[in-house]
Coordinates of C-alpha atoms in Angstrom, one line a residue:
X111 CA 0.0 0.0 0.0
X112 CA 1.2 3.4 -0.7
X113 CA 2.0 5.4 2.6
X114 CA 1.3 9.5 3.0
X115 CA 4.4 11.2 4.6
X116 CA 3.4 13.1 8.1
X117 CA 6.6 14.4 8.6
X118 CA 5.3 17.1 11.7
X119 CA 3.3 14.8 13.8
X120 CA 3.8 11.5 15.6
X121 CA 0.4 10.5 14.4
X122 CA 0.5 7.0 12.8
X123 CA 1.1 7.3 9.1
X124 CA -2.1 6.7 7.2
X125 CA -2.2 4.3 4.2
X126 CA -4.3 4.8 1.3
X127 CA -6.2 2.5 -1.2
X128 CA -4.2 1.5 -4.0
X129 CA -5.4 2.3 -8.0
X130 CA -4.8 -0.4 -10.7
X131 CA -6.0 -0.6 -14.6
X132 CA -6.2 -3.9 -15.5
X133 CA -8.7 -5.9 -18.0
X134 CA -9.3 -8.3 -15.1
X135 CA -12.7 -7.7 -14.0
X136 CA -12.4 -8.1 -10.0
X137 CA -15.5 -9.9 -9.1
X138 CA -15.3 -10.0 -6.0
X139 CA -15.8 -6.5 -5.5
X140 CA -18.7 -5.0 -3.1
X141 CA -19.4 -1.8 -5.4
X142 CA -19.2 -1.0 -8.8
X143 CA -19.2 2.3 -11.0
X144 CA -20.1 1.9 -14.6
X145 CA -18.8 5.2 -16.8
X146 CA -19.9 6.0 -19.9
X147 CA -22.4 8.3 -22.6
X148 CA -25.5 7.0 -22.2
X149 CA -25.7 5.8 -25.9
X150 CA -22.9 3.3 -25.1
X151 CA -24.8 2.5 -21.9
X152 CA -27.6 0.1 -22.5
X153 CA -29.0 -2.3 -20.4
X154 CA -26.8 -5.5 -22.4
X155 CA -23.8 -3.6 -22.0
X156 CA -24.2 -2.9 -17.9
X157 CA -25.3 -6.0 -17.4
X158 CA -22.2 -8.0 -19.2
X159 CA -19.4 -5.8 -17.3
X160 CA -21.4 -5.9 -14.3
X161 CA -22.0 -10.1 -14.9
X162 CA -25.7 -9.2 -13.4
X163 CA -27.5 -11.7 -15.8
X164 CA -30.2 -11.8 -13.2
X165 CA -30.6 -8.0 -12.5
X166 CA -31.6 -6.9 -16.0
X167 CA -35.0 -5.3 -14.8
X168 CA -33.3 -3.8 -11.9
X169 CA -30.6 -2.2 -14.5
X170 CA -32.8 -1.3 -17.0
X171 CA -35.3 1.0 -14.5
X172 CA -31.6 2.3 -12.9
X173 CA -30.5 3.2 -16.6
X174 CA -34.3 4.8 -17.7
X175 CA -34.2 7.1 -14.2
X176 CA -31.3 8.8 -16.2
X177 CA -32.1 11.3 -18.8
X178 CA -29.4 12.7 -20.9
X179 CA -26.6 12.4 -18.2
X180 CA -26.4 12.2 -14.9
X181 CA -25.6 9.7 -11.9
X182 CA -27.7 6.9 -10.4
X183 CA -27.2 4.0 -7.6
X184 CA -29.1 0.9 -6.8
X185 CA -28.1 -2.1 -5.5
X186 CA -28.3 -5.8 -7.4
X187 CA -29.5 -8.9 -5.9
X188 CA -26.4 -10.3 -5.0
X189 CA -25.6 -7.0 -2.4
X190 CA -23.6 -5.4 -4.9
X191 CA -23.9 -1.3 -5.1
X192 CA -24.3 -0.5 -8.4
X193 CA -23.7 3.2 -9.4
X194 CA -24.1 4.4 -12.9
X195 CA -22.7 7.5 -14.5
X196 CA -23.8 9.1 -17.8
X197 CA -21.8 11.6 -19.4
X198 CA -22.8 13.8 -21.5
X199 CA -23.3 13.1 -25.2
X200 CA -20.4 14.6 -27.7
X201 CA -22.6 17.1 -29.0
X202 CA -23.4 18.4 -26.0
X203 CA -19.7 19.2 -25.2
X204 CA -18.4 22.6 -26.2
X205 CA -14.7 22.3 -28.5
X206 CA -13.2 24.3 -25.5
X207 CA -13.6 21.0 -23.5
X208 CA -12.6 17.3 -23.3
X209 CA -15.5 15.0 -25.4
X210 CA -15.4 12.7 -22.5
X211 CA -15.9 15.3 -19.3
X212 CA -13.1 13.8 -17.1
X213 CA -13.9 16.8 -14.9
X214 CA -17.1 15.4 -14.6
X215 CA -16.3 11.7 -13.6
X216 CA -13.9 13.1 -10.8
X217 CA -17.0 15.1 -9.7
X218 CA -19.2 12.1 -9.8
X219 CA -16.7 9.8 -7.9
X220 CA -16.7 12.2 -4.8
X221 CA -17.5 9.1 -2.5
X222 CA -15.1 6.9 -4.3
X223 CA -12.5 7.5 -1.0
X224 CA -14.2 6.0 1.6
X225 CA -15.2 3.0 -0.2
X226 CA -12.2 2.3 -1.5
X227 CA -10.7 2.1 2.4
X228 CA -13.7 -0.3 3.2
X229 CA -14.2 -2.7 0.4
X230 CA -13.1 -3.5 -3.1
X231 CA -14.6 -1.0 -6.1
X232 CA -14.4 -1.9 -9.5
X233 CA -14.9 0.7 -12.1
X234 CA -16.1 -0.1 -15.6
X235 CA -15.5 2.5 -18.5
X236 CA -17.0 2.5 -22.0
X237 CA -17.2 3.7 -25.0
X238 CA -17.0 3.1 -29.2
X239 CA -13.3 5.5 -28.9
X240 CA -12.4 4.0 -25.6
X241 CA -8.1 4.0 -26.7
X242 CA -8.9 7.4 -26.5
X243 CA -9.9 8.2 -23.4
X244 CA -7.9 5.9 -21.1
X245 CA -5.5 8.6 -20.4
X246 CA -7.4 11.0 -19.3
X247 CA -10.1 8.9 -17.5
X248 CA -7.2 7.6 -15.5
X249 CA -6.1 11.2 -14.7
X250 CA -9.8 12.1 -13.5
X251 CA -10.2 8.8 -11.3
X252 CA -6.8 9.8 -9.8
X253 CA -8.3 13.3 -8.5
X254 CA -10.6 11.6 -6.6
X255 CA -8.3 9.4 -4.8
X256 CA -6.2 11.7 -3.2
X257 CA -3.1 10.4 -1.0
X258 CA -2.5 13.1 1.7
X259 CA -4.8 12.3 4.6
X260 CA -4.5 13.6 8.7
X261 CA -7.4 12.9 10.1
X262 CA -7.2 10.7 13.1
X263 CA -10.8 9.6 12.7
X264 CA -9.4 7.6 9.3
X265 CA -9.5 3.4 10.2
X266 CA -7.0 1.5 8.5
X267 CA -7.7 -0.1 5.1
X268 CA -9.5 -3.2 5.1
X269 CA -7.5 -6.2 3.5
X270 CA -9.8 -5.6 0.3
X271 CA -9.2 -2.2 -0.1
X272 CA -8.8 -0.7 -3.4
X273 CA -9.8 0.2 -6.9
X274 CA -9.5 -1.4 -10.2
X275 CA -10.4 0.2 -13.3
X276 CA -11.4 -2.0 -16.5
X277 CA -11.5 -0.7 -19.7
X278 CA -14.4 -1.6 -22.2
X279 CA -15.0 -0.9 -26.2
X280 CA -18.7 -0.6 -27.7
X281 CA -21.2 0.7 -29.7
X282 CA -24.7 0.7 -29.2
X283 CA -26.5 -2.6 -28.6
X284 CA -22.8 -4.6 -29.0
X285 CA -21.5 -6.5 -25.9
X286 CA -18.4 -4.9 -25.0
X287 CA -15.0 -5.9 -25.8
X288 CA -11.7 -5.1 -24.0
X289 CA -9.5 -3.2 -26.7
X290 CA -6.2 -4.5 -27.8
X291 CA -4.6 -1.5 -25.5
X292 CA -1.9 -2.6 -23.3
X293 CA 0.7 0.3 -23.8
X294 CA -2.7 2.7 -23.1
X295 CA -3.1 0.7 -19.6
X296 CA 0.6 0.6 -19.1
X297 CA 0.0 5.0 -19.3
X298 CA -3.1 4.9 -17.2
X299 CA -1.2 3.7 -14.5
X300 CA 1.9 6.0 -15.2
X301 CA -0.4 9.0 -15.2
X302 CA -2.8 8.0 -12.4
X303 CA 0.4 7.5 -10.4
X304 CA 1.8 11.0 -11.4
X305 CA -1.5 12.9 -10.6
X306 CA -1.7 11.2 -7.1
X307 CA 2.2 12.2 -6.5
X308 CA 1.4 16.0 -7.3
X309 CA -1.4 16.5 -5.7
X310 CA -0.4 14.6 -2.6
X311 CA 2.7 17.3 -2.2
X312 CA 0.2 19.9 -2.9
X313 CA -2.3 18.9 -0.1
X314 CA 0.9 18.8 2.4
X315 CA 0.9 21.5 5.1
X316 CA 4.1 23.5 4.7
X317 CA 5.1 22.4 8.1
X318 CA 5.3 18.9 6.8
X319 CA 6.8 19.8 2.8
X320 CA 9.7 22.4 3.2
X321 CA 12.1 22.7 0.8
X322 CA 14.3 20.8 2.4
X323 CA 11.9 17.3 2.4
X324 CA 10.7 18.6 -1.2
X325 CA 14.0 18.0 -2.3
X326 CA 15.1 14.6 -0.6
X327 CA 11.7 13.3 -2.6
X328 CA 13.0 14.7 -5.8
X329 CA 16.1 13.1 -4.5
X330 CA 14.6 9.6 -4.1
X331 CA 12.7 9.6 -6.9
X332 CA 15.7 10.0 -9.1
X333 CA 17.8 7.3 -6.6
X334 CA 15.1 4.9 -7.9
X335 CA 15.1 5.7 -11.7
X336 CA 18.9 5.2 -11.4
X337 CA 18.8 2.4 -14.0
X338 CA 16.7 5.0 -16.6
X339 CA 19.7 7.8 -16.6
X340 CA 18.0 10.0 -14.3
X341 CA 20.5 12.0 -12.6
X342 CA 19.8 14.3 -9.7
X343 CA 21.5 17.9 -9.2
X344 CA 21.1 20.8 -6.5
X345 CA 21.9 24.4 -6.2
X346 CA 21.4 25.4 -2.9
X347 CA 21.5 28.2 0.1
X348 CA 24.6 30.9 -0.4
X349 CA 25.9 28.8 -4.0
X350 CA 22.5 30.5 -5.5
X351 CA 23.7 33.5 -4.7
X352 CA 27.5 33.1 -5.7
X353 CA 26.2 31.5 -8.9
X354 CA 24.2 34.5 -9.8
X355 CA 20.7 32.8 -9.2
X356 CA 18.9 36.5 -7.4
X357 CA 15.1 35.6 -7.7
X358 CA 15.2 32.2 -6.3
X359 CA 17.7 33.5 -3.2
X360 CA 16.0 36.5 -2.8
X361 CA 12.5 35.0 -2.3
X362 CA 13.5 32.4 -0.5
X363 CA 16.4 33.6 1.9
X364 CA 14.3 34.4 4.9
X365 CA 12.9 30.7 5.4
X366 CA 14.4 28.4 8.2
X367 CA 14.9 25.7 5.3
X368 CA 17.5 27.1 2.2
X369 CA 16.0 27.7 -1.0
X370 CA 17.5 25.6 -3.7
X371 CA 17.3 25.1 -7.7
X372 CA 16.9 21.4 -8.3
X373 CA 17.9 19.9 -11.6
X374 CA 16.9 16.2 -12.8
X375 CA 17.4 15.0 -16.4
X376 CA 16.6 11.7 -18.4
X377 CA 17.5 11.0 -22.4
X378 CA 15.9 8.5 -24.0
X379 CA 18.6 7.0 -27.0
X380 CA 15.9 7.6 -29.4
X381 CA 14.9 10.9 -28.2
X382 CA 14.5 13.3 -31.3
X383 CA 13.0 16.4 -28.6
X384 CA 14.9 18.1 -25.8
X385 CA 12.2 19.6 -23.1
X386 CA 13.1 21.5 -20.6
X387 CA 10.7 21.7 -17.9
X388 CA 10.6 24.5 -15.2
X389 CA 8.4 24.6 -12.2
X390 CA 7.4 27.3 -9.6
X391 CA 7.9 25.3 -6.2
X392 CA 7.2 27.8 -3.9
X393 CA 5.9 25.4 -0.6
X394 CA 4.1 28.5 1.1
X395 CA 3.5 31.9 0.3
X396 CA 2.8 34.5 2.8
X397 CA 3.6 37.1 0.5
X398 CA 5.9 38.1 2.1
X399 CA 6.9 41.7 3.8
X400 CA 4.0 42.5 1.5
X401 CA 2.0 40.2 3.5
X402 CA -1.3 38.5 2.1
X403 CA -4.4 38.5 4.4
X404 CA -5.5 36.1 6.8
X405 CA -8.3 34.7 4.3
X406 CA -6.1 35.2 1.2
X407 CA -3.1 33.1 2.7
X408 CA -5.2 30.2 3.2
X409 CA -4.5 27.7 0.8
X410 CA -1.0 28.9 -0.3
X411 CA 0.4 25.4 0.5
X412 CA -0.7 24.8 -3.4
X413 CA 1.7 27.1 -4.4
X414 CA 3.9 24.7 -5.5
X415 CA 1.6 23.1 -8.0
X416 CA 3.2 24.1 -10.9
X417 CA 6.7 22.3 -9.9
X418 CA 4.5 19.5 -8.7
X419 CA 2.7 18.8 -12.2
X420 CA 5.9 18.8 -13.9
X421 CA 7.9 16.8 -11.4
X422 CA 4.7 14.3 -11.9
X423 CA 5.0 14.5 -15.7
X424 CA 8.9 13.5 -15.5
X425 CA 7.9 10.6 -13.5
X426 CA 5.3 9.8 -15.6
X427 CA 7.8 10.2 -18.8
X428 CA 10.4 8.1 -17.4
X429 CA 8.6 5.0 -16.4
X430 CA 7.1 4.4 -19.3
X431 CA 10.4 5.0 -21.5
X432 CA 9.2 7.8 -23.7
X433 CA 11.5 8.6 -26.1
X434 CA 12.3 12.2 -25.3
X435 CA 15.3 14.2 -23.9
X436 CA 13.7 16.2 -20.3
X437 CA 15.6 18.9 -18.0
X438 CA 13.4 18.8 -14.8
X439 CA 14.1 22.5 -13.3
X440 CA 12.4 23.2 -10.3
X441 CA 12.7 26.4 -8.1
X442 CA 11.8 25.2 -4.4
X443 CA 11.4 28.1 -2.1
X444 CA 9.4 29.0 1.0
X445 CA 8.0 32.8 0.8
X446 CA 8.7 33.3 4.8
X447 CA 8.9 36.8 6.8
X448 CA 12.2 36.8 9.1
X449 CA 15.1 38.8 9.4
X450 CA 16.4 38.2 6.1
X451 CA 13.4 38.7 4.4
X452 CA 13.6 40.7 0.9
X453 CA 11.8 44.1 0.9
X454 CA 9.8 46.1 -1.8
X455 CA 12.4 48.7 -2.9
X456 CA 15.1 45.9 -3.1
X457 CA 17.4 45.4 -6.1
X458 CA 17.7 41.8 -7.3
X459 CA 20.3 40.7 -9.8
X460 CA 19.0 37.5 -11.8
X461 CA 20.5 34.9 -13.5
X462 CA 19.9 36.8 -16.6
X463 CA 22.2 40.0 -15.5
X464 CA 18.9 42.0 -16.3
X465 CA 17.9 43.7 -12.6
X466 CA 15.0 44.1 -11.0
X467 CA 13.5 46.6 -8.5
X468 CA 10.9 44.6 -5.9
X469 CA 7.7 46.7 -6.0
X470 CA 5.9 43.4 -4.6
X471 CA 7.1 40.6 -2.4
X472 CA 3.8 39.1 -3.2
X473 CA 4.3 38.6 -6.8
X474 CA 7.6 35.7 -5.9
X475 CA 6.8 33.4 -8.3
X476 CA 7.8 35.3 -11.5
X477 CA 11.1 36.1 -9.7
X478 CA 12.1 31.9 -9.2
X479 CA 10.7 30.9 -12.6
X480 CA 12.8 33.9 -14.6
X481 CA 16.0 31.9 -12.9
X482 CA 14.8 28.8 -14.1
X483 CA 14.1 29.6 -17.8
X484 CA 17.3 31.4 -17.8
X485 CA 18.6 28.4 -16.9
X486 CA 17.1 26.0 -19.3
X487 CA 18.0 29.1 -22.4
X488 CA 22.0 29.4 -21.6
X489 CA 23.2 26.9 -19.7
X490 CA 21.9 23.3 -21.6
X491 CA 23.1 23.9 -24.4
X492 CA 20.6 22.4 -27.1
X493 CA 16.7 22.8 -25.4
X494 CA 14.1 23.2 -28.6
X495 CA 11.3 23.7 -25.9
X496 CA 11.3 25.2 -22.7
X497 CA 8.0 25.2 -20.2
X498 CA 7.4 27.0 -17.4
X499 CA 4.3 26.3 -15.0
X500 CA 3.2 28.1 -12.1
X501 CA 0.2 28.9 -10.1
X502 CA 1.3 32.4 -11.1
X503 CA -1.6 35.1 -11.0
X504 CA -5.0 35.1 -9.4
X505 CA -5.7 37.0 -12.9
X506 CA -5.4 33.9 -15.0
X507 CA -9.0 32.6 -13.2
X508 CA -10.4 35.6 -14.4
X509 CA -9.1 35.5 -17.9
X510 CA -9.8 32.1 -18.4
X511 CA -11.1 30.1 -15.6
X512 CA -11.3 27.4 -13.2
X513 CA -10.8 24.6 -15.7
X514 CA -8.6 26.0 -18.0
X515 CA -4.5 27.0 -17.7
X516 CA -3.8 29.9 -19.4
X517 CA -1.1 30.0 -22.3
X518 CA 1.0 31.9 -23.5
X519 CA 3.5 31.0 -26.7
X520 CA 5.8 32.7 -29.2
X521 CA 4.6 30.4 -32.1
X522 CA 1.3 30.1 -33.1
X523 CA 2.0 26.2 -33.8
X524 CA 3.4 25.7 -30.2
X525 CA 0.1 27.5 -29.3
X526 CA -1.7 25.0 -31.6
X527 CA 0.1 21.9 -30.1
X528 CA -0.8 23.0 -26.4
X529 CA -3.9 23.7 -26.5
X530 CA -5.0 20.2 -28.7
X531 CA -2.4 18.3 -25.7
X532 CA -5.0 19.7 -23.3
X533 CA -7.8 18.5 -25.2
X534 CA -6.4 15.2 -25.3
X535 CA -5.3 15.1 -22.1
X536 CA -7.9 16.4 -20.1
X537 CA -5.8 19.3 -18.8
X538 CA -7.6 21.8 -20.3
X539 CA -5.3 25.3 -21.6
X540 CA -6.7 28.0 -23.4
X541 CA -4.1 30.8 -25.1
X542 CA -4.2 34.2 -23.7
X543 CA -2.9 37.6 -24.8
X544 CA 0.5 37.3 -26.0
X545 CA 1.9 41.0 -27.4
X546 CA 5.1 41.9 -25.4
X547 CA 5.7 45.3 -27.5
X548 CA 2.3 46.3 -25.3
X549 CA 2.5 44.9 -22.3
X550 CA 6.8 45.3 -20.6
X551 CA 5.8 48.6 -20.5
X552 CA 3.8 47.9 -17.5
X553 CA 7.4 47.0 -15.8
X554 CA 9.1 50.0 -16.3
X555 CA 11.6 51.6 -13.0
X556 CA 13.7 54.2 -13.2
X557 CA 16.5 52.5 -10.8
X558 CA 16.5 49.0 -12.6
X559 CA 15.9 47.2 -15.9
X560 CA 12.7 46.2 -14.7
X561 CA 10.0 46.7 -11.9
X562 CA 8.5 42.5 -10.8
X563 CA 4.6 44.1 -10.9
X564 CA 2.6 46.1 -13.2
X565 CA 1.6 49.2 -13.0
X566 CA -1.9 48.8 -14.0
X567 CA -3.7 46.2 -12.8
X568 CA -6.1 46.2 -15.6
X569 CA -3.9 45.5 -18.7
X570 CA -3.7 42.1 -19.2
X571 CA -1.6 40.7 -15.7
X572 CA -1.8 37.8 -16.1
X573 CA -0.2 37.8 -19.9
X574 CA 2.8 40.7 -18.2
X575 CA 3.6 38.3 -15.6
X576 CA 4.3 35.4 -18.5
X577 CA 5.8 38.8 -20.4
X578 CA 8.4 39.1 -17.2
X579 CA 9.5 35.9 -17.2
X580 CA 10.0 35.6 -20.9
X581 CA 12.2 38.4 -20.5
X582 CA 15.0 36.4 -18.7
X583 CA 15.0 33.8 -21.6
X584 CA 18.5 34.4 -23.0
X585 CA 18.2 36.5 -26.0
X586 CA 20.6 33.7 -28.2
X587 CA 18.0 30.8 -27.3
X588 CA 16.6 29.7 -30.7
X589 CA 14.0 27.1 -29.6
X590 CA 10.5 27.9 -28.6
X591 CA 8.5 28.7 -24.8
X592 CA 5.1 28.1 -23.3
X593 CA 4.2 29.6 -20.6
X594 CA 1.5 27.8 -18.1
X595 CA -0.7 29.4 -15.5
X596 CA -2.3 27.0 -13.9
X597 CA -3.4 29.1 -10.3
X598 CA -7.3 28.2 -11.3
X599 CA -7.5 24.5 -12.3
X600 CA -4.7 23.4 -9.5
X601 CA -6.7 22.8 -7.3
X602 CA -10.5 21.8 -6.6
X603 CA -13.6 23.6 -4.9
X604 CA -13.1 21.2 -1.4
X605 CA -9.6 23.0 -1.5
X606 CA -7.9 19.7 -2.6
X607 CA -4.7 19.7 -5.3
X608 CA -5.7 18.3 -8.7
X609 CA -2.2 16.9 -9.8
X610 CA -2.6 19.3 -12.8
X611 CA 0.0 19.6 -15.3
X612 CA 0.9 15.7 -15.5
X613 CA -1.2 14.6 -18.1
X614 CA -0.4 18.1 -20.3
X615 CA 3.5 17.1 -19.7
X616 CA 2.7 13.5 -21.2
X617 CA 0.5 15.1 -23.9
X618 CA 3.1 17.3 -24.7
X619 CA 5.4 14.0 -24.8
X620 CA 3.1 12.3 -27.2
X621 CA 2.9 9.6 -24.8
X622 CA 0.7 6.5 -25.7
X623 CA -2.8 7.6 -25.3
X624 CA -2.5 11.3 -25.3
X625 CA -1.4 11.8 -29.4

């Protein structure tokens, strides 16, 4: 079983239900979720993956209480709980959104948890395109399966604990087939796992991930892909600042744990792509001398989401032997108040040489992430993409939304290939404004090359914050940048980490069941 780290309490460690994708129905589960669009859902079709030959009237009245979509439970005559969930048909899906509404499913599976700890659950997926929705169903079913857990009031897992998830191909009035899929199960698993990793060190408290146990996980996880080529760097404490590295040491000097710039890389021998990979890690944000509010600092444990979804995509990318060439570059920092604590008014020096006059502690993340890309542009040598993710600006939710990242690219091809790697992925990007002619205006200081926050609020923040970082890519980088501002869809309305950014990383990969 996989075990949560409690690193600041002597509470006992609490285990958590284990996922697996396999074709093996588990019969001897308890309860059992059948997913699907209700034309693929007919009564033969529940009632083979279910093997509830004697509870077709009892399935048929279950799948007639259910309209267009929706969700409905009943129980067969052998004491099984049978819940049902219709998703919406194709055509009622907008082209801004996935066709198979994994937001939806992890919605729908919001009591999948705590029956997982009790009993055995299978869940059943289907539909005519199934290959192509694997991915992405896996990534939504991981969402509701979170591993972080503290409460004291938690029992230990029974011995049949669990989920497995069975994947089924159909079309109307057909029994359903498993597809011939097995590198598309071998991802679901990769990705389920990946999602589950990054959301469990976003739902950490920052007492329990600092930057100091952020890194010895990086540090294991590379120890055990050993035998892949992953190799593990660090830049740490006072050699950040010797090294030229301003942003990240200047945000994160006040903290009792050093901030640090980790590095891991893997090269496949086929690898035709070199990705480099940047992530905003900052493990809490208080904003600073520039302090948030009581309310507004709630929550701030997620800001690390960014670093978290691409640390989970690198996993992801390295056990299934994708043939690409990653540089994982993570900026792990904790925004603390102390004595050492950098001030508005203060001067940084980046990586970049450009400098930058602090106008607001508050707005950290830009600061870390202009290291990192500046970084990945002049000191790898031969990167053709470089991604940065972040939850950057509160301004991205507003430009666009909870479910979507917002984008930004030089290309519009790049733009193009991001936003159809969210489609197929599930993690859903939308482009905003990109026009840096109009916008690095907004940055201007008389003392420095550049101010770290606008000066008017209402031009387009949250495209000047991708702007600023852009800025520190070094002007003789040839290849291309995305920038990803994922603040909205990182985490969910209970206040629980999504794991976002994994599947886009493997999308972005052209992983096996996301291309």
């Amino acid at each position: 079983k996989i075990i949560t780290m409690n690193l600041n309490t002597t509470a006992a460690k609490i285990s958590t239900p284990d996922i697996t994708f396999s074709p093996d129905l588990q019969r001897e589960a308890k309860e059992v979720y059948v997913i699907g669009r209700k034309a693929c859902l007919t009564q033969q079709s529940v009632v083979s993956v279910t093997s509830a030959e004697n509870d077709e009237k009892i399935i048929g009245a279950l799948l007639n209480s259910i309209k267009e979509s929706g969700k409905a439970t009943t129980f067969l005559t052998d004491e099984r709980k049978l819940t049902v969930i219709a998703l919406p048909a194709e055509d009622k899906i907008s082209r801004n959104n996935h066709t198979f509404s994994p937001h939806e499913i992890t919605d729908s599976l919001d009591g999948l948890h705590s029956s997982a700890r009790e009993h055995h659950v299978q869940i059943c997926v289907i539909d005519q395109e199934i290959e192509k929705f694997m991915c992405p169903v896996a990534a939504a079913i991981a969402r509701a399966m979170p591993l972080y857990h503290s409460k004291s009031s938690l029992k230990e897992l029974a011995p049949t604990s669990g989920v497995n998830v069975t994947f089924y191909s159909n079309n109307a009035d057909e029994v359903p087939t498993h597809p011939s899929a097995e590198k598309e199960y071998e991802t679901a698993s990769a990705v389920c796992n990946g999602v589950r990793l990054a959301a469990q060190l976003g739902d950490m408290p920052p007492a329990e991930l600092s930057p100091d146990t952020y890194a010895q996980k990086c540090q294991e996880i590379a120890n055990g892909f050993a035998a892949q080529g992953v190799t593990y760097t660090e830049i740490k404490g006072d050699d950040l600042r010797q090294k030229g590295y301003g942003g990240i040491m200047g945000v994160g000097m006040a903290a009792r744990c050093p901030p640090r710039m980790v590095i891991m890389t893997y090269s496949h021998a086929d690898a035709t792509e070199h990705i480099a990979l940047c992530g905003k890690g900052v493990v809490y944000d208080t904003g600073g001398l520039a302090l948030k509010s009581k309310v507004g600092m709630c929550g701030m444990k997620h800001d690390c989401g960014g670093s978290a979804g691409v640390l989970g995509g690198f996993v992801s990318a390295v056990r299934l032997g994708i043939p690409v060439k990653l540089t994982l570059i993570l900026a792990i920092v904790e925004n603390a108040i102390g004595p050492e604590s950098f001030r508005n008014d203060d001067i940084l020096t980046m990586k970049s040489g450009k400098t930058v006059e602090v106008n607001n502690t508050d707005a950290e993340g830009r600061l870390i992430l202009a290291d990192c890309v500046s970084h990945a542009s002049n000191q790898l040598g031969d990167v053709d993409l470089i991604v940065n993710m972040a939850t950057l600006t509160g301004a991205q939710c507003i430009t666009t939304g909870s479910c979507h990242a917002g984008i930004m690219t030089r290309t519009k091809a790049l733009e193009d290939r991001v936003v159809e790697a969210g489609l197929m992925s599930g993690d859903l990007t939308f482009p905003m404004l990109y026009a840096p002619e109009l916008l690095k205006k907004e940055f201007k200081s008389s003392v420095a090359d550049m101010k770290n926050s606008v000066a008017n609020r209402m031009n387009a923040q949250a495209s000047c914050a991708g702007h600023f970082i852009e800025t520190h890519i070094d002007e003789a980088y040839k290849g291309d940048w995305c920038h990803v501002d994922m603040a909205g869809p990182d985490s969910r309305n209970d206040g629980r980490a999504t794991g976002y950014g994994v599947a886009l990383v493997l999308g972005l990969c052209k992983a096996p069941g996301f291309c």
